[in-house]
């Protein structure tokens, strides 16, 4: 990473929205990636003030997104899929249909599993097998750490101006540990 890229990451303001230990994982990964200005917001806040933010990372869990209006900054939604993790990025100007889903985590897991099955994507069988656990709202510390790692990498790429996949495309990984 160049010194210019390190400076861009350090200057980037990121807001992490969510609850639980997962937010601590995300913050730790963001700090490792070089982010300095990190705001942690409770998912219980109705509409967080995003005027002083460059990127939002929101862990939704079983609830729905607290981002109710179109925002002009990238949003990263990381997901714990028990045996692995995933993430979806919504860029400014994208249709954020995700904010209207009741159980976003389950919807995204089924969407990704269906996509992988339809296109015969190798290495995704674990997600199909994890769907029953996801339906029962089970979580995994290893999956949360994997999701936090994915989220931090995406945020770093956005901060330095690299292209990232955004919805309907996604990121998916079996647990790193």
Tab-separated table of C-alpha atoms in Angstrom:
chain	number	residue	atom	x	y	z
A	1	UNK	CA	0.000	0.000	0.000
A	2	UNK	CA	1.390	3.380	-0.938
A	3	UNK	CA	1.755	6.236	1.535
A	4	UNK	CA	-0.949	8.126	-0.378
A	5	UNK	CA	-3.350	5.181	0.027
A	6	UNK	CA	-2.523	4.940	3.740
A	7	UNK	CA	-3.277	8.656	4.114
A	8	UNK	CA	-6.588	8.309	2.235
A	9	UNK	CA	-7.628	5.472	4.558
A	10	UNK	CA	-6.565	7.384	7.674
A	11	UNK	CA	-8.526	10.454	6.516
A	12	UNK	CA	-11.663	8.497	5.579
A	13	UNK	CA	-14.533	8.832	8.055
A	14	UNK	CA	-16.475	5.620	8.594
A	15	UNK	CA	-19.609	4.988	10.633
A	16	UNK	CA	-20.315	1.487	11.941
A	17	UNK	CA	-23.946	0.830	12.861
A	18	UNK	CA	-25.025	-2.193	14.832
A	19	UNK	CA	-25.051	-3.993	18.125
A	20	UNK	CA	-23.185	-6.843	19.802
A	21	UNK	CA	-19.587	-7.956	19.822
A	22	UNK	CA	-19.628	-7.905	16.034
A	23	UNK	CA	-19.151	-4.142	16.054
A	24	UNK	CA	-15.996	-4.585	18.153
A	25	UNK	CA	-14.691	-7.028	15.511
A	26	UNK	CA	-15.392	-4.541	12.723
A	27	UNK	CA	-13.742	-1.682	14.612
A	28	UNK	CA	-10.626	-3.785	15.305
A	29	UNK	CA	-10.346	-4.747	11.613
A	30	UNK	CA	-10.851	-1.139	10.509
A	31	UNK	CA	-8.091	0.010	12.864
A	32	UNK	CA	-5.778	-2.722	11.496
A	33	UNK	CA	-6.548	-1.440	7.981
A	34	UNK	CA	-5.494	2.085	8.983
A	35	UNK	CA	-8.816	3.844	9.621
A	36	UNK	CA	-8.595	6.501	12.336
A	37	UNK	CA	-11.997	8.237	12.328
A	38	UNK	CA	-14.528	5.540	13.293
A	39	UNK	CA	-17.928	6.345	14.779
A	40	UNK	CA	-19.914	3.566	16.456
A	41	UNK	CA	-23.680	4.053	16.419
A	42	UNK	CA	-26.339	1.866	18.023
A	43	UNK	CA	-28.685	0.139	15.596
A	44	UNK	CA	-31.498	1.395	17.824
A	45	UNK	CA	-31.006	4.999	16.678
A	46	UNK	CA	-33.800	5.988	14.308
A	47	UNK	CA	-31.726	7.780	11.664
A	48	UNK	CA	-28.069	8.425	12.409
A	49	UNK	CA	-26.547	11.724	11.284
A	50	UNK	CA	-24.373	10.850	8.284
A	51	UNK	CA	-23.300	14.367	7.358
A	52	UNK	CA	-19.753	13.807	8.636
A	53	UNK	CA	-19.252	10.299	7.261
A	54	UNK	CA	-17.623	8.977	4.091
A	55	UNK	CA	-18.633	5.284	4.394
A	56	UNK	CA	-21.231	3.432	6.488
A	57	UNK	CA	-20.837	-0.191	7.595
A	58	UNK	CA	-24.086	-1.526	9.027
A	59	UNK	CA	-24.458	-4.890	10.716
A	60	UNK	CA	-28.155	-5.620	10.461
A	61	UNK	CA	-28.427	-9.067	12.066
A	62	UNK	CA	-32.038	-10.198	12.224
A	63	UNK	CA	-33.442	-6.657	12.335
A	64	UNK	CA	-33.928	-4.220	9.527
A	65	UNK	CA	-31.689	-1.416	8.426
A	66	UNK	CA	-31.833	1.850	10.336
A	67	UNK	CA	-30.839	3.684	7.143
A	68	UNK	CA	-34.260	4.689	5.898
A	69	UNK	CA	-33.462	7.236	3.234
A	70	UNK	CA	-31.184	7.415	0.224
A	71	UNK	CA	-27.704	8.368	1.317
A	72	UNK	CA	-24.918	9.843	-0.765
A	73	UNK	CA	-22.177	7.599	0.618
A	74	UNK	CA	-21.295	3.909	0.196
A	75	UNK	CA	-22.990	1.475	2.577
A	76	UNK	CA	-21.435	-1.890	3.418
A	77	UNK	CA	-23.728	-4.580	4.846
A	78	UNK	CA	-21.624	-7.420	6.354
A	79	UNK	CA	-23.329	-10.708	7.294
A	80	UNK	CA	-22.532	-13.602	9.634
A	81	UNK	CA	-23.520	-16.812	7.830
A	82	UNK	CA	-22.359	-19.194	10.614
A	83	UNK	CA	-19.939	-21.200	8.420
A	84	UNK	CA	-18.730	-18.125	6.574
A	85	UNK	CA	-19.585	-14.526	5.848
A	86	UNK	CA	-20.800	-12.235	3.136
A	87	UNK	CA	-21.112	-8.566	2.354
A	88	UNK	CA	-23.145	-6.393	0.021
A	89	UNK	CA	-22.179	-2.867	-0.965
A	90	UNK	CA	-24.706	-0.213	-1.947
A	91	UNK	CA	-23.080	2.694	-3.766
A	92	UNK	CA	-24.605	6.166	-4.085
A	93	UNK	CA	-27.206	6.082	-6.838
A	94	UNK	CA	-27.868	2.322	-6.439
A	95	UNK	CA	-31.408	1.245	-5.634
A	96	UNK	CA	-31.227	0.211	-1.975
A	97	UNK	CA	-34.015	-2.346	-2.001
A	98	UNK	CA	-32.292	-4.061	0.940
A	99	UNK	CA	-33.625	-1.502	3.389
A	100	UNK	CA	-37.160	-2.829	2.794
A	101	UNK	CA	-36.457	-6.496	3.628
A	102	UNK	CA	-37.875	-7.846	6.907
A	103	UNK	CA	-35.154	-10.391	7.729
A	104	UNK	CA	-32.280	-9.042	5.700
A	105	UNK	CA	-29.700	-11.590	6.858
A	106	UNK	CA	-31.871	-14.550	5.799
A	107	UNK	CA	-32.924	-12.862	2.545
A	108	UNK	CA	-29.298	-12.175	1.608
A	109	UNK	CA	-28.169	-15.711	2.542
A	110	UNK	CA	-30.908	-17.223	0.365
A	111	UNK	CA	-30.135	-14.753	-2.461
A	112	UNK	CA	-26.413	-15.600	-2.411
A	113	UNK	CA	-27.034	-19.359	-2.124
A	114	UNK	CA	-29.497	-19.222	-5.035
A	115	UNK	CA	-27.083	-17.189	-7.155
A	116	UNK	CA	-24.250	-19.629	-6.468
A	117	UNK	CA	-26.459	-22.642	-7.259
A	118	UNK	CA	-27.808	-21.101	-10.478
A	119	UNK	CA	-24.363	-20.139	-11.787
A	120	UNK	CA	-22.634	-23.279	-10.437
A	121	UNK	CA	-20.176	-21.223	-8.389
A	122	UNK	CA	-17.717	-23.594	-6.750
A	123	UNK	CA	-16.859	-23.371	-3.083
A	124	UNK	CA	-20.270	-22.061	-1.957
A	125	UNK	CA	-21.839	-25.342	-0.829
A	126	UNK	CA	-21.220	-24.389	2.787
A	127	UNK	CA	-23.735	-21.523	2.500
A	128	UNK	CA	-26.538	-23.836	1.344
A	129	UNK	CA	-25.733	-26.144	4.273
A	130	UNK	CA	-25.738	-23.200	6.718
A	131	UNK	CA	-29.235	-21.969	5.725
A	132	UNK	CA	-31.073	-23.997	8.429
A	133	UNK	CA	-28.824	-22.475	11.127
A	134	UNK	CA	-29.321	-18.985	9.662
A	135	UNK	CA	-33.108	-19.527	9.713
A	136	UNK	CA	-32.781	-20.336	13.435
A	137	UNK	CA	-30.841	-17.060	13.934
A	138	UNK	CA	-27.643	-18.850	14.988
A	139	UNK	CA	-24.411	-16.914	14.777
A	140	UNK	CA	-20.725	-17.733	14.928
A	141	UNK	CA	-17.777	-15.818	16.351
A	142	UNK	CA	-15.572	-17.073	13.502
A	143	UNK	CA	-18.135	-15.897	10.914
A	144	UNK	CA	-18.367	-12.506	12.600
A	145	UNK	CA	-14.584	-12.108	12.463
A	146	UNK	CA	-14.622	-13.138	8.792
A	147	UNK	CA	-17.414	-10.640	8.015
A	148	UNK	CA	-15.512	-7.902	9.868
A	149	UNK	CA	-12.382	-8.668	7.832
A	150	UNK	CA	-14.332	-8.545	4.548
A	151	UNK	CA	-15.987	-5.276	5.615
A	152	UNK	CA	-12.650	-3.626	6.461
A	153	UNK	CA	-11.091	-4.701	3.146
A	154	UNK	CA	-14.056	-3.329	1.197
A	155	UNK	CA	-13.935	-0.052	3.163
A	156	UNK	CA	-10.197	0.310	2.476
A	157	UNK	CA	-10.744	-0.274	-1.249
A	158	UNK	CA	-13.539	2.311	-1.322
A	159	UNK	CA	-11.395	4.820	0.611
A	160	UNK	CA	-8.528	4.608	-1.901
A	161	UNK	CA	-10.835	4.741	-4.917
A	162	UNK	CA	-10.614	1.152	-6.121
A	163	UNK	CA	-13.608	-0.435	-7.810
A	164	UNK	CA	-15.671	-2.691	-5.585
A	165	UNK	CA	-18.496	-5.071	-6.394
A	166	UNK	CA	-21.862	-3.622	-5.496
A	167	UNK	CA	-25.396	-4.949	-5.396
A	168	UNK	CA	-26.586	-7.146	-7.053
A	169	UNK	CA	-23.015	-8.492	-6.865
A	170	UNK	CA	-21.615	-9.492	-3.482
A	171	UNK	CA	-18.679	-10.823	-1.475
A	172	UNK	CA	-18.759	-14.310	0.040
A	173	UNK	CA	-16.157	-16.272	1.985
A	174	UNK	CA	-15.991	-19.394	4.076
A	175	UNK	CA	-14.673	-18.663	7.570
A	176	UNK	CA	-11.021	-17.618	7.507
A	177	UNK	CA	-10.214	-19.583	10.667
